[in-house]
XYZ file of C-alpha atoms in Angstrom:
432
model
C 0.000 0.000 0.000
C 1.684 3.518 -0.579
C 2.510 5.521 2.122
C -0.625 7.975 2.358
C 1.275 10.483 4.765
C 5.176 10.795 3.717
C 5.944 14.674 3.589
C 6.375 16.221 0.438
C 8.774 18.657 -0.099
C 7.406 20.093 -2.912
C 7.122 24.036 -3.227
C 3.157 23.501 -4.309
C 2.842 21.250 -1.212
C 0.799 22.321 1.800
C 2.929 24.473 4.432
C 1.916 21.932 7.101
C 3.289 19.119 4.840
C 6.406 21.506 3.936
C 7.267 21.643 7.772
C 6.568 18.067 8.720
C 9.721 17.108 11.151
C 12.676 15.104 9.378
C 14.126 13.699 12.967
C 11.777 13.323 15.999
C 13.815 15.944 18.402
C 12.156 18.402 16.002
C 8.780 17.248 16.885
C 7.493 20.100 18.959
C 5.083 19.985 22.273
C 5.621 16.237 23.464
C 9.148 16.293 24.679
C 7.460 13.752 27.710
C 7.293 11.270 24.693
C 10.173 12.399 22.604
C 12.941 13.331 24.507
C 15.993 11.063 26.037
C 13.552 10.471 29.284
C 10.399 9.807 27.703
C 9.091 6.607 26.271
C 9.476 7.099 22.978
C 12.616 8.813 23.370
C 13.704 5.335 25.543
C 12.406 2.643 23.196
C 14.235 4.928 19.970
C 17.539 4.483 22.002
C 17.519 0.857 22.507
C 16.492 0.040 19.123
C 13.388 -1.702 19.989
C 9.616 -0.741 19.379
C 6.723 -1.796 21.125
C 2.958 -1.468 20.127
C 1.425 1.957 21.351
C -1.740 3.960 20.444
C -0.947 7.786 20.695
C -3.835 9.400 22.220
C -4.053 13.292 21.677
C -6.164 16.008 20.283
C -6.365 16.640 16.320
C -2.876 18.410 14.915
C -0.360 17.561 17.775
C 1.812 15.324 15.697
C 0.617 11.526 15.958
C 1.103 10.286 12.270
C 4.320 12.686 12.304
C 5.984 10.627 15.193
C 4.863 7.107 13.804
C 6.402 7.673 10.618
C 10.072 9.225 12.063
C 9.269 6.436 14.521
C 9.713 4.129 11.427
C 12.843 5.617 10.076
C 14.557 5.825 13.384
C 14.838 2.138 13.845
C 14.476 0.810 10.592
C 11.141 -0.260 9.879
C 9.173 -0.226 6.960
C 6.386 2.325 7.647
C 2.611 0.968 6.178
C -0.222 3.102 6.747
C -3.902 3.095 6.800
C -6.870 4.812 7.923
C -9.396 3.562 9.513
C -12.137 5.729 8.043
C -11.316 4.679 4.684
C -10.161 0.851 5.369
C -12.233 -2.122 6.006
C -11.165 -5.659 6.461
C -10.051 -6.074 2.669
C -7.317 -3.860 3.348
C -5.944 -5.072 6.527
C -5.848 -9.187 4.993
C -3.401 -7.268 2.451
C -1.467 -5.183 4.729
C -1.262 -8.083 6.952
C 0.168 -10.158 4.266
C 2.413 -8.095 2.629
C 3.805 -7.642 6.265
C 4.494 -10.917 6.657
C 6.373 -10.980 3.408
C 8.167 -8.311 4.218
C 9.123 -10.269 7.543
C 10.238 -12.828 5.956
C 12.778 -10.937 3.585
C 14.094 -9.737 7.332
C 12.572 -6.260 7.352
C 9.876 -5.414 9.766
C 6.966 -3.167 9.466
C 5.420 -0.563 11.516
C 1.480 -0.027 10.902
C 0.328 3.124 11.385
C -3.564 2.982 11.621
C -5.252 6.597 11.865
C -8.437 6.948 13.656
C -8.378 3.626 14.628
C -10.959 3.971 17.251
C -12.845 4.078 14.193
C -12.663 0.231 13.438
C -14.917 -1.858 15.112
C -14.264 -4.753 18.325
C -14.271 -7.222 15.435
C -11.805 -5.282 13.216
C -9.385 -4.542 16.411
C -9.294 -8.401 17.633
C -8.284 -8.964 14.035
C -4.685 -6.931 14.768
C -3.961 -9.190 18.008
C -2.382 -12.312 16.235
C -0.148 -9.935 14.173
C 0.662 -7.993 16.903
C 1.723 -10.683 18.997
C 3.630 -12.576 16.539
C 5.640 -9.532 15.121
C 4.185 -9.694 11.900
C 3.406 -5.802 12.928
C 4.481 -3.140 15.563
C 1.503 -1.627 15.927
C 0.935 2.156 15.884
C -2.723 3.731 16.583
C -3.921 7.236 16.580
C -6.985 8.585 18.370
C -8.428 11.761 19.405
C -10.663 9.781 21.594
C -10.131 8.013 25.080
C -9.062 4.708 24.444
C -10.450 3.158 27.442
C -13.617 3.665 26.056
C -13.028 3.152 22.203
C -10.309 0.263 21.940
C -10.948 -3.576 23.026
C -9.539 -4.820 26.334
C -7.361 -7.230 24.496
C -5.962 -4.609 22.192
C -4.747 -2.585 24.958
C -3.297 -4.773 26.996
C -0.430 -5.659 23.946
C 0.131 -1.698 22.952
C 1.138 0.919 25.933
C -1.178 4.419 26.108
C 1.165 7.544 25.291
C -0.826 10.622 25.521
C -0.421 13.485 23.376
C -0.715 17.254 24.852
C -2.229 20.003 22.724
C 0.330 22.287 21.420
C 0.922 24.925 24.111
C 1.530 28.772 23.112
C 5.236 28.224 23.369
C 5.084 25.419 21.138
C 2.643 27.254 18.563
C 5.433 30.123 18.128
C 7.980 27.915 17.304
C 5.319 26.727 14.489
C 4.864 30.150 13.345
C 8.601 30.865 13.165
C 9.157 27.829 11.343
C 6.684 28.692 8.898
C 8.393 32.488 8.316
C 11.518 31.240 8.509
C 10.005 28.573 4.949
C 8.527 31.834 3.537
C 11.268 34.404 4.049
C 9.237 36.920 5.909
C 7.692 37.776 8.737
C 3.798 37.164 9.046
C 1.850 39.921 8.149
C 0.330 40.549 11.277
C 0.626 43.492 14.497
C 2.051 41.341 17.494
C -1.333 41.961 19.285
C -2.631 39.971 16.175
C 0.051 37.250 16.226
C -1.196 36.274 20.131
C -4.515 35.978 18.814
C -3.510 33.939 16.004
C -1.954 31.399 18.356
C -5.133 31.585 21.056
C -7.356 30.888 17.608
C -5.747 27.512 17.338
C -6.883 26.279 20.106
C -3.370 23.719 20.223
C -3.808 22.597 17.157
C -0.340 22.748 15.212
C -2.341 21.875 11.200
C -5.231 23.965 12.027
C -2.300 27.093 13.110
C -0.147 26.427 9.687
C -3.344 26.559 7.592
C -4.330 29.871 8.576
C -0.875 30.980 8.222
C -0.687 29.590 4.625
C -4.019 31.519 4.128
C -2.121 34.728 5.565
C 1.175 34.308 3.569
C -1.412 34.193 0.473
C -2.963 37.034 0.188
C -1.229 40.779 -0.489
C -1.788 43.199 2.629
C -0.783 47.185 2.277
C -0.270 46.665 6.469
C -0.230 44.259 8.973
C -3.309 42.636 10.111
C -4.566 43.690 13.855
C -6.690 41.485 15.617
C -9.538 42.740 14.389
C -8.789 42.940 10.561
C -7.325 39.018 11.648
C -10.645 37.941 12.823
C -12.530 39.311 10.119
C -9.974 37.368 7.127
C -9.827 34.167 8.984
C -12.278 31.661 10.596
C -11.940 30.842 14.056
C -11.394 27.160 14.772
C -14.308 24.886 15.974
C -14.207 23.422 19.536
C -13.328 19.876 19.626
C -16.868 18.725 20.992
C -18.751 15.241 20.718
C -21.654 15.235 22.437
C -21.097 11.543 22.834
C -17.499 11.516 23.431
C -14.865 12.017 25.744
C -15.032 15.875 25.780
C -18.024 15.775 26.533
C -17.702 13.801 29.842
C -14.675 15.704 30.593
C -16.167 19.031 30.503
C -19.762 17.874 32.286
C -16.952 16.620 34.538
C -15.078 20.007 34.938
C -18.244 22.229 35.072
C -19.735 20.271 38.024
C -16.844 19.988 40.025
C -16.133 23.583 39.476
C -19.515 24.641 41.342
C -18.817 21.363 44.169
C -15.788 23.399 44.542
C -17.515 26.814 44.596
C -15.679 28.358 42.006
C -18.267 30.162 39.872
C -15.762 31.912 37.649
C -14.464 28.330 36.374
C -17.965 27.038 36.164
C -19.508 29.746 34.448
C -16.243 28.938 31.820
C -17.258 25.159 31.580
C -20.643 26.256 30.743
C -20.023 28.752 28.171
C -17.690 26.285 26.708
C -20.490 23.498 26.855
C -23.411 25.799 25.061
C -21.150 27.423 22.204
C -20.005 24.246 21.045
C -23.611 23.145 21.243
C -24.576 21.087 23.975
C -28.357 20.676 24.698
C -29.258 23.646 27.496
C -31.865 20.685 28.840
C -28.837 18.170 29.289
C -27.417 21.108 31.414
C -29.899 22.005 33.393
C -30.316 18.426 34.307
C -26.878 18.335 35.820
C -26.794 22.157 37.703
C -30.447 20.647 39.483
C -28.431 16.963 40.276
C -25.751 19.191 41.734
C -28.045 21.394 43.481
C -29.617 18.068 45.883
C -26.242 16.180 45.741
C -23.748 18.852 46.306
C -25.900 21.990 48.450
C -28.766 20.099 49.311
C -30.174 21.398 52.560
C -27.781 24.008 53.164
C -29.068 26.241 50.751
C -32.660 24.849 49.789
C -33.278 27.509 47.366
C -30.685 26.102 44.728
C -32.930 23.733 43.846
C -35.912 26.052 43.198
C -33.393 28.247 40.786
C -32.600 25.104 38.754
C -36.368 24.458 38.245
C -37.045 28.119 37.877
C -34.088 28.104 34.944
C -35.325 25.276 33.485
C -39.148 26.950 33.586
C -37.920 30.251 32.182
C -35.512 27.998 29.752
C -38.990 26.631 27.986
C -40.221 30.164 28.541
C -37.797 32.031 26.444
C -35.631 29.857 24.660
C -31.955 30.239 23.175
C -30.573 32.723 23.348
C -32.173 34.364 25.813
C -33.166 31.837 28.301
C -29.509 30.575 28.705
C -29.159 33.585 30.785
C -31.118 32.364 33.243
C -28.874 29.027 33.274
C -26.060 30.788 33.777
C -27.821 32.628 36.789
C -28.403 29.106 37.901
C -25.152 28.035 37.819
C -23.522 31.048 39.523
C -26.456 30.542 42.401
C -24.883 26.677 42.862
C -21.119 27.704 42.845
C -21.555 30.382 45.001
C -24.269 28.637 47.596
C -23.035 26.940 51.079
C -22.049 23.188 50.185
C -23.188 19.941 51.976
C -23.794 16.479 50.757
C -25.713 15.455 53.703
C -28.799 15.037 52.268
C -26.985 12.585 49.354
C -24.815 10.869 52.316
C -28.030 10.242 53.684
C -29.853 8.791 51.049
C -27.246 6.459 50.263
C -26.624 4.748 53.902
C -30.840 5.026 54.221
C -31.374 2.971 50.835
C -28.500 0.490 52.134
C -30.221 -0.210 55.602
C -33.517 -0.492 53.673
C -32.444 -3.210 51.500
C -30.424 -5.346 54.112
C -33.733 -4.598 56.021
C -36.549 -4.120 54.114
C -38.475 -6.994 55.720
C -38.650 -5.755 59.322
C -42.184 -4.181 60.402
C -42.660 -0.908 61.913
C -43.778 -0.875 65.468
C -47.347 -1.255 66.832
C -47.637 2.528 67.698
C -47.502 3.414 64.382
C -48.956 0.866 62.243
C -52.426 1.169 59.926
C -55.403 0.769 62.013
C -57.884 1.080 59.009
C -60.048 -2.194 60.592
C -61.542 -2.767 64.357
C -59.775 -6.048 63.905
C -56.393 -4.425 63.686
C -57.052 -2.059 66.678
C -57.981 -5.496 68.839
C -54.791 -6.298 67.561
C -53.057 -3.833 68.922
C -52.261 -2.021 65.757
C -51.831 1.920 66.446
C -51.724 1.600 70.325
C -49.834 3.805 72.321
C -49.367 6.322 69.498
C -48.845 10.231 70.388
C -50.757 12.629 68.282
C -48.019 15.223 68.329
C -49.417 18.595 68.230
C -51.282 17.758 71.183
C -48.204 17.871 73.393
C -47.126 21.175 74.429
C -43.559 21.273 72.467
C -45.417 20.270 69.433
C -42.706 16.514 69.851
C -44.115 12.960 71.120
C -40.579 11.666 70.997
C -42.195 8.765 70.203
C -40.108 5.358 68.498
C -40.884 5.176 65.111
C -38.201 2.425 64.315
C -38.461 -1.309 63.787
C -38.229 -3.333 66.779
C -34.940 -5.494 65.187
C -33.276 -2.321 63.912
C -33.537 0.365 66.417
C -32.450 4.058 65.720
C -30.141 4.907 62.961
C -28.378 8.113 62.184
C -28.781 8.539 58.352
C -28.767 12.109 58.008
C -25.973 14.540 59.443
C -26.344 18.449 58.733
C -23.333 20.149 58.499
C -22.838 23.570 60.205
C -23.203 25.477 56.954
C -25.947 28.049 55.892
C -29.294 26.488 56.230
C -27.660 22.951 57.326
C -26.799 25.055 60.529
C -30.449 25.812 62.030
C -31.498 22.255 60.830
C -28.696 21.148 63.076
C -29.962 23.240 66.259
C -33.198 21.956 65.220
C -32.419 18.104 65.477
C -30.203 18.897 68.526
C -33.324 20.366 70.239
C -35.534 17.409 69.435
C -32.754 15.076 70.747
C -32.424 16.734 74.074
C -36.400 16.413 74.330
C -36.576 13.177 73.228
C -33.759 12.320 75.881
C -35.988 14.195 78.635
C -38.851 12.099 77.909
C -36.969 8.552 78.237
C -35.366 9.959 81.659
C -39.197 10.625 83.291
């Protein structure tokens, strides 16, 4: 198969293909992988590959290290991608490998996207991977954990990929000036917002330059004459992926941790890339009961009242009142009493769910039941002068349990005083 990614030098070639690394110290960004301590920088000086999947966002070099990967210890490099390959292709690859193996010269697979290929598809590598037919090289923007079979990983180490950093961006762009002999023609103010625009993406960075280096300019661009020539670059955002769990993740932590500056940041970045405003609503009115609960019972009447004025008004009006919402929950008292409590109250009820409440307070619906003794001895309580029978309510084999525990924060704090005061009452009563 012909090598679908080898750089080509050519003058009418793309300026990201122009400045593809020839060595991997030039590889920019992922000097954990690539330099003398990391793992590819390791396995590179001992002369011996093992099967990896790099794991990283879109234009931080993954099919640029597999193939100088290749070259620096001798392999043939095959590639493939696993948008455009089925199992057709990899029977030949797979074969011509083993050819290849047995002429003495070992092959690297590179397979692109290769989250992309089904469980089938991936258990088809494992023999070939194991035997040596292949050293096995996989790119994915996605979280392989969830993506790649359990079998698959276990025979090919994880190295993660970091998106290009602002440091590493500038070294892109003076690569690229010093390949077009001249500077870019752009203020500095517009250069830093060049860089931020790329959102660590090294392809999408050298594109826009290419479209900059293009086009005649009387005077430099400034970051407003930049913005209105170029497009910015689209957020990296499944709404079934990984992103998408890691910023849900992010934003609700943010307001656990009662930062509402982050968490208005995880929400903004959530609704511009086009997230459902329902789906986040949902999750500010689960953090409202499992994160404030009781200490601030209001935060769960905001989250309903967003959602209500959501329907109301619609985008993009109503996402103000989301945002309102979430500043109200990262900015209100915290306590996960009430949640602590459900959980240990749903435990004790199903290691006890078949123990009967006692006689005081059972159903006396029948003059049967009354003979019985259903409902005897039970204390209307507003007819005692505190309003408090301090009456047992419990099941005769369990006894009193403590499920619930208020913290001393906002509301939490009176409901505290409050259960105090019924103890000490209830304590009264047993001593007379």
């Amino acid at each position: 198969m012909a090598d679908l990614f080898a750089p080509d030098p050519a003058e009418s070639a793309p300026l990201a293909d122009r400045l593809r690394p020839q060595r991997l110290e030039d590889v920019i960004g992922q000097d954990h992988l690539t330099g003398p301590e990391g793992a590819i920088g390791r396995m590179v000086a001992a002369g011996r590959l093992s099967s990896m999947i790099l794991w990283g966002p879109p234009g931080t070099g993954k099919t640029t290290i597999a193939r100088l990967l290749a070259d620096a210890v001798g392999l043939r490099f095959e590639a493939i991608s696993a948008v455009f390959s089925g199992v057709a292709d990899l029977r030949k690859v797979f074969a011509a490998a083993r050819d290849h193996a047995a002429a003495g010269q070992r092959t690297l697979l590179f397979v692109d996207e290769i989250h992309r290929f089904n469980r089938a598809q991936q258990d088809g590598f494992l023999p070939y991977v194991e035997d040596g037919t292949v050293t096995l090289v996989g790119a994915t923007t996605e979280n392989p954990s969830f993506e790649l079979n359990a079998a698959l990983l276990s025979r090919a180490q994880v190295l993660i990929l970091h998106r290009l950093d602002a440091r590493a961006l500038n070294i892109l762009l003076g690569r690229a000036e010093e390949a077009e002999g001249r500077p870019l023609p752009v203020t500095p103010e517009a250069r830093e917002a060049l860089v931020a625009s790329a959102d660590g993406d090294g392809r999408f960075l050298l594109n826009q330059v290419e479209t900059l280096f293009s086009v005649q300019l009387e005077a430099p661009l400034d970051p407003a004459g930049l913005s209105a020539m170029l497009h910015r670059r689209v957020a990296v955002y499944d709404k079934d992926r990984d992103g998408h769990y890691n910023l849900i993740s992010a934003l609700h932590k943010s307001i656990r941790g009662s930062d509402p500056q982050a968490a208005l940041y995880y929400l903004a970045r959530m609704l511009t890339a086009g997230e459902e405003p329902l789906y986040l609503l949902r999750r500010l009115t689960r953090a409202a009961v499992e994160d404030i609960g009781l200490a601030d019972p209001n935060a769960l009447t905001q989250c309903i009242s967003a959602k209500d004025t959501y329907d109301f008004l619609g985008s993009p009006e109503g996402e103000l009142a989301i945002a309102q919402a979430c500043l109200y929950l990262a900015t209100a008292p915290k306590s996960n009493a009430v949640y602590a409590a459900q959980k240990a109250a749903w435990k004790s009820a199903r290691e006890t769910g078949s123990l009967q409440p006692p006689m005081n307070i059972l159903n006396t619906p029948t003059k049967l039941m009354k003979q019985l003794g259903y409902g005897n001895g039970y204390t209307y309580d507003h007819d005692t002068d505190e309003g408090f029978s301090g009456d047992n309510y419990w099941p005769e084999g369990l006894g009193p349990q403590t499920f619930y525990k208020p913290t001393d924060r906002g509301f939490e704090k009176r409901v505290a005083e409050r259960l105090a005061y019924w103890e000490e009452l209830r304590r009264a009563k047993r001593d007379d």
